[in-house]
XYZ file of N, CA and C in Angstrom:
513
model
N 7.072 -25.468 -22.275
C 7.118 -24.784 -23.550
C 6.915 -23.295 -23.325
N 7.437 -22.494 -24.264
C 7.250 -21.045 -24.212
C 6.684 -20.605 -25.553
N 5.558 -19.883 -25.510
C 4.924 -19.380 -26.720
C 4.193 -18.085 -26.388
N 4.422 -17.039 -27.173
C 3.767 -15.745 -26.996
C 3.905 -15.204 -25.568
N 5.079 -15.372 -24.980
C 5.333 -14.845 -23.645
C 4.734 -15.651 -22.514
N 4.223 -16.839 -22.818
C 3.624 -17.698 -21.793
C 4.444 -18.980 -21.681
N 4.869 -19.283 -20.461
C 5.574 -20.530 -20.176
C 4.548 -21.527 -19.666
N 4.475 -22.699 -20.276
C 3.556 -23.730 -19.810
C 4.365 -24.888 -19.250
N 4.167 -25.128 -17.961
C 4.823 -26.247 -17.283
C 3.865 -27.428 -17.347
N 4.270 -28.492 -18.023
C 3.369 -29.641 -18.175
C 4.091 -30.923 -17.786
N 3.297 -31.945 -17.577
C 3.876 -33.226 -17.179
C 4.556 -33.102 -15.833
N 5.611 -33.831 -15.656
C 6.363 -33.803 -14.396
C 7.570 -32.876 -14.492
N 7.625 -32.036 -15.529
C 8.741 -31.120 -15.696
C 8.603 -29.945 -14.737
N 9.728 -29.504 -14.181
C 9.746 -28.424 -13.211
C 10.815 -27.403 -13.588
N 10.460 -26.406 -14.420
C 11.452 -25.398 -14.804
C 11.962 -24.642 -13.582
N 13.237 -24.293 -13.623
C 13.889 -23.661 -12.488
C 14.818 -22.554 -12.966
N 15.030 -21.550 -12.111
C 15.979 -20.492 -12.438
C 17.395 -21.042 -12.375
N 18.269 -20.475 -13.184
C 19.686 -20.820 -13.089
C 20.315 -20.100 -11.908
N 19.804 -18.924 -11.609
C 20.331 -18.105 -10.523
C 19.735 -18.527 -9.188
N 20.528 -18.433 -8.141
C 20.047 -18.666 -6.775
C 19.755 -17.329 -6.120
N 18.810 -17.329 -5.200
C 18.390 -16.117 -4.512
C 18.399 -16.354 -3.013
N 18.570 -15.282 -2.247
C 18.369 -15.309 -0.806
C 16.942 -14.873 -0.570
N 16.756 -13.695 0.025
C 15.424 -13.128 0.160
C 15.020 -12.452 -1.137
N 13.702 -12.389 -1.388
C 13.248 -11.800 -2.646
C 11.779 -11.436 -2.598
N 11.392 -10.635 -3.584
C 9.986 -10.370 -3.896
C 9.746 -10.984 -5.267
N 8.738 -11.815 -5.376
C 8.429 -12.520 -6.622
C 6.995 -12.215 -7.032
N 6.825 -11.877 -8.299
C 5.482 -11.716 -8.868
C 5.352 -12.709 -10.004
N 4.225 -13.378 -10.075
C 3.937 -14.222 -11.231
C 2.443 -14.359 -11.393
N 2.051 -14.556 -12.638
C 0.648 -14.797 -12.966
C 0.567 -16.200 -13.532
N -0.496 -16.900 -13.212
C -0.636 -18.286 -13.636
C -2.095 -18.609 -13.941
N -2.270 -19.637 -14.754
C -3.611 -20.045 -15.172
C -3.668 -21.558 -15.282
N -4.679 -22.140 -14.648
C -4.950 -23.573 -14.778
C -5.773 -23.782 -16.042
N -5.639 -24.946 -16.686
C -6.454 -25.181 -17.882
C -7.933 -25.274 -17.518
N -8.770 -24.781 -18.421
C -10.219 -24.739 -18.176
C -10.865 -26.121 -18.192
N -10.467 -26.959 -19.114
C -11.116 -28.271 -19.254
C -10.105 -29.403 -19.113
N -9.410 -29.426 -18.001
C -8.404 -30.462 -17.765
C -9.065 -31.826 -17.606
N -8.560 -32.792 -18.333
C -9.066 -34.168 -18.232
C -7.973 -35.006 -17.589
N -8.127 -35.253 -16.343
C -7.137 -36.030 -15.602
C -7.661 -36.292 -14.212
N -6.863 -36.949 -13.394
C -7.330 -37.256 -12.035
C -7.537 -35.982 -11.211
N -8.461 -36.027 -10.274
C -8.813 -34.847 -9.469
C -7.594 -34.260 -8.760
N -6.658 -35.102 -8.334
C -5.506 -34.612 -7.579
C -4.479 -33.899 -8.447
N -4.638 -33.941 -9.764
C -3.774 -33.171 -10.661
C -4.467 -31.905 -11.168
N -5.687 -31.652 -10.716
C -6.477 -30.520 -11.209
C -5.803 -29.193 -10.869
N -5.126 -28.608 -11.856
C -4.420 -27.345 -11.646
C -3.184 -27.487 -10.778
N -2.760 -28.695 -10.529
C -1.687 -28.936 -9.565
C -0.328 -28.491 -10.089
N 0.289 -27.599 -9.346
C 1.638 -27.111 -9.602
C 2.062 -26.426 -8.311
N 3.174 -25.774 -8.315
C 3.604 -25.056 -7.120
C 4.779 -24.162 -7.424
N 4.968 -23.172 -6.580
C 6.120 -22.289 -6.678
C 7.065 -22.701 -5.555
N 8.211 -23.252 -5.939
C 9.177 -23.752 -4.961
C 10.206 -22.656 -4.666
N 10.151 -22.124 -3.468
C 11.073 -21.081 -3.024
C 12.357 -21.771 -2.565
N 13.478 -21.365 -3.126
C 14.773 -22.028 -2.901
C 14.737 -23.481 -3.372
N 13.715 -23.824 -4.158
C 13.579 -25.199 -4.608
C 13.151 -26.134 -3.489
N 12.757 -25.580 -2.327
C 12.477 -26.394 -1.137
C 11.119 -26.149 -0.490
N 10.629 -24.916 -0.525
C 9.442 -24.526 0.228
C 8.353 -24.167 -0.772
N 7.249 -24.916 -0.769
C 6.252 -24.793 -1.838
C 5.052 -23.937 -1.457
N 4.740 -22.977 -2.331
C 3.457 -22.280 -2.288
C 2.596 -22.979 -3.336
N 1.541 -23.628 -2.893
C 0.747 -24.528 -3.726
C -0.093 -23.790 -4.771
N -0.164 -24.385 -5.944
C -1.126 -24.006 -6.982
C -2.037 -25.218 -7.162
N -3.348 -24.983 -7.065
C -4.307 -26.088 -7.169
C -5.686 -25.503 -7.465
N -6.551 -26.290 -8.084
C -7.914 -25.851 -8.380
C -8.768 -25.941 -7.110
N -8.568 -24.999 -6.204
C -9.370 -24.960 -4.980
C -10.695 -24.234 -5.194
N -10.970 -23.843 -6.439
C -12.271 -23.275 -6.780
C -13.298 -24.404 -6.893
N -12.894 -25.512 -7.530
C -13.799 -26.647 -7.758
C -13.520 -27.859 -6.888
N -12.272 -28.052 -6.501
C -11.870 -29.288 -5.843
C -11.580 -29.080 -4.362
N -12.353 -29.710 -3.477
C -12.021 -29.622 -2.053
C -10.745 -30.434 -1.788
N -9.906 -29.918 -0.954
C -8.652 -30.591 -0.625
C -8.319 -30.255 0.819
N -7.516 -31.072 1.441
C -7.108 -30.824 2.826
C -6.551 -29.403 2.948
N -6.750 -28.743 4.088
C -6.438 -27.314 4.221
C -5.008 -26.929 3.846
N -4.019 -27.697 4.271
C -2.638 -27.300 3.980
C -2.156 -27.817 2.621
N -3.112 -28.212 1.768
C -2.798 -28.607 0.397
C -3.550 -27.758 -0.619
N -4.459 -26.914 -0.129
C -5.250 -26.097 -1.049
C -4.400 -24.988 -1.667
N -4.952 -24.354 -2.666
C -4.263 -23.287 -3.370
C -3.812 -22.201 -2.399
N -2.584 -21.739 -2.572
C -1.933 -20.686 -1.797
C -1.463 -21.144 -0.420
N -1.585 -22.418 -0.113
C -1.035 -22.893 1.159
C 0.482 -22.939 1.079
N 1.124 -22.836 2.238
C 2.520 -23.256 2.337
C 2.364 -24.768 2.440
N 2.591 -25.451 1.316
C 2.162 -26.837 1.169
C 2.634 -27.715 2.323
N 1.686 -28.477 2.845
C 1.897 -29.450 3.923
C 2.296 -28.782 5.237
N 2.048 -27.446 5.324
C 2.392 -26.747 6.561
C 1.287 -25.805 7.038
N 0.902 -24.840 6.193
C -0.004 -23.791 6.652
C -1.028 -23.439 5.578
N -2.327 -23.554 5.885
C -3.356 -23.140 4.923
C -3.355 -21.622 4.752
N -3.887 -21.135 3.622
C -4.029 -19.691 3.465
C -5.105 -19.173 4.420
N -5.063 -17.872 4.701
C -6.069 -17.263 5.576
C -7.452 -17.286 4.947
N -7.497 -17.265 3.605
C -8.768 -17.271 2.886
C -8.531 -17.888 1.506
N -9.539 -18.528 0.956
C -9.461 -19.106 -0.385
C -10.010 -18.093 -1.384
N -9.137 -17.539 -2.224
C -9.566 -16.578 -3.243
C -9.272 -17.105 -4.644
N -9.225 -18.420 -4.773
C -8.937 -19.046 -6.067
C -10.039 -18.741 -7.072
N -9.621 -18.374 -8.283
C -10.558 -18.123 -9.380
C -10.805 -19.411 -10.150
N -11.840 -19.447 -10.994
C -12.120 -20.661 -11.771
C -10.982 -20.976 -12.746
N -10.790 -22.258 -13.088
C -9.815 -22.623 -14.112
C -10.085 -21.834 -15.392
N -8.992 -21.488 -16.082
C -9.104 -20.721 -17.320
C -8.929 -19.229 -17.119
N -8.917 -18.759 -15.854
C -8.725 -17.336 -15.569
C -7.314 -17.111 -15.026
N -6.694 -15.996 -15.427
C -5.373 -15.648 -14.918
C -5.472 -15.257 -13.453
N -4.539 -15.753 -12.659
C -4.445 -15.455 -11.239
C -3.046 -14.931 -10.956
N -2.840 -14.374 -9.775
C -1.512 -13.850 -9.458
C -1.081 -14.219 -8.051
N 0.233 -14.319 -7.910
C 0.891 -14.427 -6.608
C 1.896 -13.293 -6.527
N 1.919 -12.645 -5.385
C 2.991 -11.741 -5.015
C 3.546 -12.316 -3.716
N 4.798 -12.721 -3.762
C 5.423 -13.455 -2.669
C 6.634 -12.670 -2.172
N 6.658 -12.403 -0.877
C 7.833 -11.792 -0.248
C 8.424 -12.878 0.644
N 9.668 -13.239 0.348
C 10.314 -14.359 1.028
C 11.538 -13.878 1.788
N 11.594 -14.199 3.066
C 12.767 -13.932 3.893
C 13.482 -15.264 4.076
N 14.690 -15.340 3.563
C 15.452 -16.592 3.573
C 15.838 -16.999 4.993
N 15.975 -18.315 5.216
C 16.461 -18.761 6.522
C 17.922 -18.356 6.705
N 18.315 -18.247 7.959
C 19.692 -17.888 8.286
C 20.336 -19.065 9.008
N 21.513 -19.448 8.532
C 22.285 -20.538 9.136
C 23.654 -20.012 9.554
N 24.147 -20.488 10.652
C 25.516 -20.203 11.087
C 26.155 -21.517 11.491
N 27.302 -21.790 10.909
C 28.022 -23.045 11.175
C 27.117 -24.257 10.968
N 26.267 -24.188 9.938
C 25.397 -25.304 9.603
C 24.176 -25.455 10.482
N 23.958 -24.527 11.400
C 22.806 -24.588 12.299
C 21.812 -23.486 11.965
N 20.532 -23.803 12.068
C 19.477 -22.827 11.807
C 19.461 -21.786 12.924
N 19.613 -20.514 12.549
C 19.564 -19.410 13.498
C 18.196 -18.733 13.422
N 17.678 -18.598 12.199
C 16.368 -17.992 11.996
C 15.679 -18.692 10.838
N 14.427 -19.135 11.022
C 13.720 -19.826 9.940
C 13.321 -18.866 8.823
N 12.880 -19.428 7.723
C 12.347 -18.645 6.615
C 10.951 -18.140 6.982
N 10.579 -17.005 6.370
C 9.240 -16.446 6.524
C 8.727 -16.046 5.155
N 7.402 -16.098 4.987
C 6.821 -15.729 3.703
C 5.550 -14.906 3.923
N 5.382 -13.906 3.059
C 4.144 -13.142 2.973
C 3.633 -13.366 1.558
N 2.356 -13.731 1.431
C 1.806 -14.059 0.112
C 0.495 -13.308 -0.105
N 0.402 -12.669 -1.275
C -0.848 -12.094 -1.757
C -1.305 -12.954 -2.924
N -2.516 -13.473 -2.859
C -3.104 -14.272 -3.935
C -4.225 -13.442 -4.530
N -4.099 -13.131 -5.807
C -5.068 -12.275 -6.491
C -5.290 -10.968 -5.734
N -4.200 -10.431 -5.171
C -4.245 -9.159 -4.472
C -4.705 -9.221 -3.036
N -5.058 -10.408 -2.544
C -5.557 -10.573 -1.181
C -4.468 -11.208 -0.315
N -4.223 -10.648 0.859
C -3.233 -11.190 1.788
C -3.702 -12.550 2.302
N -2.943 -13.602 2.028
C -3.310 -14.946 2.488
C -2.299 -15.529 3.479
N -1.095 -14.944 3.535
C -0.087 -15.285 4.558
C 0.632 -13.996 4.921
N 0.746 -13.716 6.216
C 1.452 -12.519 6.661
C 2.618 -12.930 7.555
N 3.834 -12.753 7.034
C 5.047 -13.101 7.769
C 4.902 -14.496 8.401
N 4.490 -15.443 7.577
C 4.249 -16.813 8.026
C 5.568 -17.581 8.143
N 5.801 -18.165 9.288
C 6.994 -18.989 9.495
C 6.913 -20.226 8.612
N 8.034 -20.569 7.986
C 8.141 -21.819 7.231
C 8.914 -22.790 8.108
N 8.353 -23.960 8.337
C 8.891 -24.903 9.315
C 9.967 -25.828 8.753
N 10.225 -25.716 7.469
C 11.249 -26.537 6.826
C 10.844 -26.855 5.410
N 11.613 -27.707 4.773
C 11.357 -28.080 3.386
C 10.010 -28.779 3.264
N 9.343 -28.546 2.130
C 8.056 -29.168 1.863
C 8.218 -30.675 1.744
N 7.369 -31.391 2.463
C 7.363 -32.854 2.398
C 5.914 -33.306 2.518
N 5.504 -34.239 1.690
C 4.127 -34.751 1.723
C 4.026 -35.853 2.777
N 3.058 -35.710 3.658
C 2.787 -36.685 4.716
C 3.994 -36.938 5.620
N 4.776 -35.887 5.848
C 5.921 -35.975 6.757
C 6.159 -34.594 7.353
N 6.707 -34.560 8.539
C 6.986 -33.285 9.170
C 8.095 -32.549 8.431
N 7.926 -31.237 8.237
C 8.970 -30.471 7.554
C 10.175 -30.276 8.461
N 11.324 -30.179 7.857
C 12.534 -29.814 8.595
C 13.519 -29.173 7.614
N 14.473 -28.471 8.155
C 15.481 -27.806 7.324
C 16.568 -28.817 6.999
N 16.528 -29.338 5.762
C 17.457 -30.387 5.366
C 18.711 -29.846 4.713
N 18.587 -28.756 3.964
C 19.744 -28.171 3.292
C 20.088 -26.893 4.030
N 21.265 -26.793 4.563
C 21.647 -25.683 5.443
C 22.259 -24.515 4.682
N 21.497 -23.972 3.732
C 21.933 -22.812 2.975
C 20.800 -21.797 2.907
N 21.167 -20.535 2.766
C 20.175 -19.475 2.720
C 19.908 -18.954 1.327
N 20.260 -19.735 0.309
C 20.037 -19.339 -1.088
C 19.539 -20.557 -1.868
N 18.815 -20.267 -2.955
C 18.367 -21.358 -3.803
C 17.605 -20.829 -5.002
N 17.256 -21.713 -5.931
C 16.533 -21.311 -7.141
C 15.037 -21.157 -6.879
N 14.348 -20.620 -7.859
C 12.885 -20.602 -7.879
C 12.485 -21.654 -8.908
N 11.614 -22.563 -8.516
C 11.211 -23.675 -9.377
C 9.697 -23.715 -9.471
N 9.198 -24.041 -10.647
C 7.757 -24.259 -10.841
C 7.557 -25.763 -10.857
N 6.901 -26.280 -9.842
C 6.848 -27.723 -9.603
C 5.727 -28.398 -10.377
N 6.042 -28.963 -11.519
C 5.047 -29.665 -12.329
C 4.550 -30.931 -11.658
N 3.234 -31.165 -11.748
C 2.634 -32.357 -11.145
C 1.725 -33.112 -12.121
N 1.788 -32.786 -13.387
C 0.973 -33.531 -14.341
C -0.099 -32.726 -15.041
N -0.384 -31.522 -14.574
C -1.397 -30.666 -15.196
C -0.694 -29.478 -15.842
N -0.988 -29.167 -17.108
C -0.325 -28.031 -17.757
C -0.816 -26.696 -17.193
N 0.046 -26.030 -16.444
C -0.267 -24.729 -15.859
C 0.563 -23.687 -16.600
N -0.092 -22.593 -17.015
C 0.576 -21.526 -17.773
C 1.025 -20.421 -16.826
N 2.168 -19.821 -17.147
C 2.736 -18.726 -16.349
C 3.105 -17.569 -17.266
N 2.960 -16.349 -16.749
C 3.382 -15.158 -17.490
C 3.737 -14.068 -16.481
N 4.318 -12.979 -17.002
C 4.661 -11.809 -16.179
C 5.375 -12.200 -14.893
N 6.425 -12.987 -15.050
C 7.204 -13.409 -13.898
C 8.359 -12.434 -13.710
N 8.475 -11.902 -12.513
C 9.636 -11.067 -12.190
C 10.025 -11.281 -10.733
N 11.300 -11.073 -10.499
C 11.828 -11.252 -9.153
C 12.758 -10.096 -8.831
N 12.718 -9.678 -7.582
C 13.575 -8.597 -7.087
C 14.225 -9.076 -5.807
N 15.546 -9.281 -5.831
C 16.227 -9.673 -4.584
C 16.032 -8.596 -3.515
N 15.904 -9.023 -2.269
C 15.763 -8.096 -1.144
C 16.915 -8.348 -0.174
N 17.266 -7.318 0.591
C 18.364 -7.491 1.555
C 17.967 -8.392 2.708
């Protein structure tokens, strides 16, 4: 839903851009609900899917302990953030994401994707290699051999609010 400039992704719905992007700089602000009543694994659970494939996790890592590569700001199922700077539920947080798209030639990976992430203004990933598409309890690999894709907000059952979203394609 969209109300007063705030997009709320709830349930299993995952809003996505119509446009595809290669490399980009993305800014977004997000907020987990303060008094969420649901299972612990849905607490603030959402994600920013780069190219619809590579997830930067959103999760209540302020209150809920979770495996390192599943906590807030992780490259989900691949790389934990350098530091946990998650704020309490109910407070606006921010991601600034610089994404370098993977390069393919003749259907073969020539250069993997890389991501730099600032969470609430703090560097949590610096030119971090992405090992492939996000997969839970499975090794990542590059399944789709393209260097462009949408930006998706991955709903997991908890209503997470988003605002001030902007993207700037990069060369």
